[in-house]
Structures are given as C-alpha cells and as structure tokens.
Amino acid sequence: MLIHLLLLPLLASTWAKPTSYAIWSADSAISRGQGNGLGSNGAPLVSYEHGEFWWALRLLYEKTGNKIYFDYIRQGVDRVVAANGTIGGGYGFTTDYQLDPIRTGPTFLYLYDVTGQQKYKIAADKYRQQLETHPRTAQGQFWHKLRYPNQGWLDGIYMGDVFYAQYTHDFQYSNKSAWDDVQAQFTLMFENTLQNATSPPHLLYHGYDYSHAAPWASPDRGHSPESWDRALGWYMMALVDTLDIFPPAHPGHAALLSFFRTLAPRVKAAADAQTGVWWLVLSQPGRAGNYFESSGSAMFVYALLKGVRRGHIEDDGIVKAMRKAYGYMVENWAIPNANGTIDWQNTVQVGSLDGNGTFEYYTSVPTDVNDLKGLAAFTLASIEYENL
Ligand SMILES: *[C@@H]1O[C@H](CO)[C@@H](O)[C@H](O)[C@H]1NC(C)=O
Ligand SMILES: *[C@@H]1O[C@H](CO)[C@@H](O)[C@H](O)[C@H]1NC(C)=O
Ligand SMILES: *[C@@H]1O[C@H](CO)[C@@H](O)[C@H](O)[C@H]1NC(C)=O
Ligand SMILES: *[C@@H]1O[C@H](CO)[C@@H](O)[C@H](O)[C@H]1NC(C)=O
Ligand SMILES: *[C@@H]1O[C@H](CO)[C@@H](O)[C@H](O)[C@H]1NC(C)=O
C-alpha cells in the first residue's frame, strides 16, 4: 500500500501525457533503454543513432534542466569510452575508416566541456586523428567508408563534419586550413549531388562516386539516381547545426548559409501538398510504392524551424508549412501506448548505396517502430516546434 501510494505520483508525473512531445518521446525511448551505449546483445556499441539521440537529450537537458537527460548521456558514453579514454564498442578506426561512429564525437566534446574529464578529450582526439588520415577523393572529399572507395554520401556530412567543426571550434579556432576543409566537405557534397535544372525537385541526390565505378553512378557526374529523404535530412541538420559553430568571418560560413538558403525553400516545396510531409524517395513523388517517411520528415522540420529561429532564412511561409508537417507527424506517427509511453512509426530501417540505389531498392526496405534514427529526429523537431 505504501509502495502504491509512493509510486502513483511518480508514475503520474512520468507518464501522464505531457504537454511536450519532446519530453514524451525522449522519456519513452529512455524507458525502453534506447540509445544507452549498448547494442541489442547488451555489449557496448559505438552507434551514430545513439549519437543523434544524445544530441537531442543534451538540448532537452539545456531546455528543461532535468538532470535525468544529462545522466543518461553520460552513462551511455561511459559504456563506450573507457576510464583511460580508449573508445570501445566496436570502433574500428583505421581498419574501417567509417564516418558513422564519429557522430558520437560532438557528445564527447560536450562532456569534456562540462565535466573537464580528460578521457572525453582523449576519445575526441582519436576521432580527430582518424580524420587526419581518412581516405579522400582526388577533390578532397572524405570517403564514406574504406569499403566504399571514392564515395561521398550526404549522411557522412552529419556523421563526420559536425564533429570536425566542433573540434576545430573548441581546440583549433584559428586553424584556417581545418575550417577550409570543413567548408570543402559541405561544398563538394553539394556540388557533386545537386540535381540539375532539368531534374526536379532540384534537391540533392543521395551520394556520388567520384570514380564512377559504382553500379549506380551516373555517366555525367557519378551521382546516385535518387534523392532519399533521410540523406537530405542529415545534410540539412548538419548545415543548420554547423552554422552555429562556424566562424562568421570565414568564407565557409557564407558558403554553408547559401547552401541552406538554396535548399530550404526547395525542401518546403517538395512536401506533399495534402499532408505536408515528405516522400521516402523525394525524386519520385506519388509513384506507386513510394510513401511518407517519418525520419526524413522530422529532420526537415527540425532543420527548417531552427533555420528560421536562428535567422538563417526568412520565414516566407516556412513556419506554417512546418506546423502542418508536424501536425501530421503527431497525428499519424506518434502513437500513445496504454502504459503511457509513445511509439514512433514509419521510419525506414536503412537506405544504403551499397546496392543498386534504385527506387525499387529504397522502397523495398522495411520500416520500423521506434527506430532511433527517426525517433531522435522527432525529439529534435519537437524541441524546435515547442520553441515556437
Ligand atoms: C585502456 O582501458 C581499456 C579498458 O579498460 C583497456 O582494454 C586498454 O588496454 C587500456 N589502454 C591503455 C593504453 O592503457
Ligand atoms: C590544422 O588543420 C589541418 C587540417 O585539418 C591539420 O592537418 C593540422 O594538423 C591542423 N594544425 C594544427 C596546428 O592543429
Ligand atoms: C541533368 O541530369 C540528368 C540526370 O543525371 C542527366 O541525364 C542530364 O543529362 C542532365 N542535364 C544536363 C543539362 O546536364
Ligand atoms: C509499454 O507498452 C509498449 C507497447 O505495448 C511496450 O512495447 C513497452 O515495452 C512498454 N513499456 C514499458 C516501460 O512497460
Ligand atoms: C535493385 O535492387 C532491388 C532490391 O534491392 C531489386 O528489387 C531491383 O530489381 C534491382 N534493380 C536493378 C535494376 O537491378
């Protein structure tokens, strides 16, 4: 009875439908143990999905002051960063040369900043060291992974280059060649994947192969055939987050801003007129088999709302459009459970340029419930929405 009385208010405060979907989605993921630095087998895992979620939890901590979020981040990171700063959790460094794990790096830098603990700096140094020798195309773009030679994927910008910028900001602010290099990563990706004037919706293809060796590489520029919503979502989030970090006086700041200003209205225009959200394959709206996908949609809402809030773009109907998209997301994809948690629907599991990169490929990949890539993006979108 006593336990019952004590638990009731606790449960009520934890699980009553809160006024904040940011809190509700984050608390639900935490109750399921998602993004805790462990893989499904219980072993430590360096995961970009966890990195994305930690980023959202950090913003939520800063907004609410609720230390639960901070403690969850730290506990998760401490599972993959040993007391001596060694990164465990399957991190491959030079054997793999992948950009994906580096997405956890901004959180290492954050923890170093607020705790001063050296192990987080040692771990961040390791990622920075990887970038120093990471293989590149002849133009200088980091390969997405060692096993994808000469390939730049939009995803990699969010995974590797937000960290690169933050590290440079924190420890090498006057290192011009590092800032030049961060600028080059965004620029090469933009130029090599931009859809030309005869290819609507004039967004970005998923990636390109500078050597044109991949089966999907176009004869003209080596780009992949379709524009995939989540890839562009990663790129848009990377732009808007890196603009916070980039020195305003360096020309890279204006370059990133121009990419964002070019893409934002086109992203808005590419939304489905009726629902306000976005197709999985942006380049083939309405085609049979295509569908409204939740992770890319949430990323666009986060990036565009933040872009307006930070003054990077004029509103110009963007807030209204994002409100409409957000309304659809909440109504259709954020589904309450009887126990007070929320389920996040309709996030596509993967979209890789490992295969043939066709419409048939993207639409053949199943969707998941509570996929952290989409759920964390919904938390981010909700934080921005609730800032309005
Ligand atoms: C750091 O700690 C890890 C885990 O405890 C251990 O495996 C590794 O050997 C240590 N590395 C060094 C350089 O001491
Ligand atoms: C500056 O950045 C470049 C490019 O990333 C790097 O090679 C160099 O070591 C950095 N210099 C310093 C002094 O950290
Ligand atoms: C535009 O891009 C499409 C698709 O890659 C290509 O087939 C076409 O030749 C390009 N047109 C021009 C003018 O470059
Ligand atoms: C709440 O309910 C959902 C759906 O039945 C379930 O997947 C989840 O594990 C439950 N969470 C808790 C904390 O019991
Ligand atoms: C591309 O791969 C998908 C499966 O991932 C398959 O269904 C489709 O037939 C393939 N298309 C071509 C042109 O090979």
XYZ file of N, CA and C and ligand atoms in Angstrom, residues 194-199 205 218-221 223-224, ligand 3:
53
model
N 24.029 17.926 -56.529
C 22.908 18.832 -56.824
C 22.189 18.396 -58.102
N 20.874 18.288 -58.006
C 20.089 17.938 -59.192
C 20.059 19.129 -60.132
N 20.274 18.879 -61.422
C 20.359 19.986 -62.372
C 18.967 20.517 -62.728
N 18.978 21.548 -63.552
C 17.742 22.295 -63.829
C 16.669 21.441 -64.490
N 17.076 20.342 -65.121
C 16.063 19.505 -65.771
C 15.627 18.345 -64.877
N 16.122 18.322 -63.635
C 15.791 17.212 -62.734
C 15.140 17.720 -61.452
N 20.990 14.509 -54.772
C 20.989 13.047 -54.833
C 21.634 12.500 -53.552
N 25.981 7.862 -62.168
C 25.520 8.432 -63.441
C 26.732 8.702 -64.329
N 26.545 8.575 -65.665
C 27.675 8.780 -66.568
C 28.238 10.204 -66.500
N 27.356 11.186 -66.245
C 27.867 12.572 -66.275
C 28.671 12.939 -65.034
N 28.079 12.804 -63.858
C 28.768 13.278 -62.652
C 28.976 12.199 -61.594
N 26.721 10.669 -59.863
C 25.794 10.717 -58.730
C 24.867 9.501 -58.726
N 24.272 9.239 -57.565
C 23.317 8.131 -57.451
C 21.983 8.587 -58.058
C 20.663 16.553 -65.820
O 20.772 15.395 -65.002
C 20.253 14.228 -65.623
C 20.337 13.106 -64.588
O 21.640 12.894 -64.178
C 21.062 13.930 -66.891
O 20.516 12.800 -67.540
C 21.029 15.113 -67.814
O 21.883 14.891 -68.894
C 21.485 16.377 -67.080
N 21.312 17.526 -67.933
C 22.238 18.448 -68.070
C 21.879 19.599 -68.946
O 23.323 18.380 -67.529
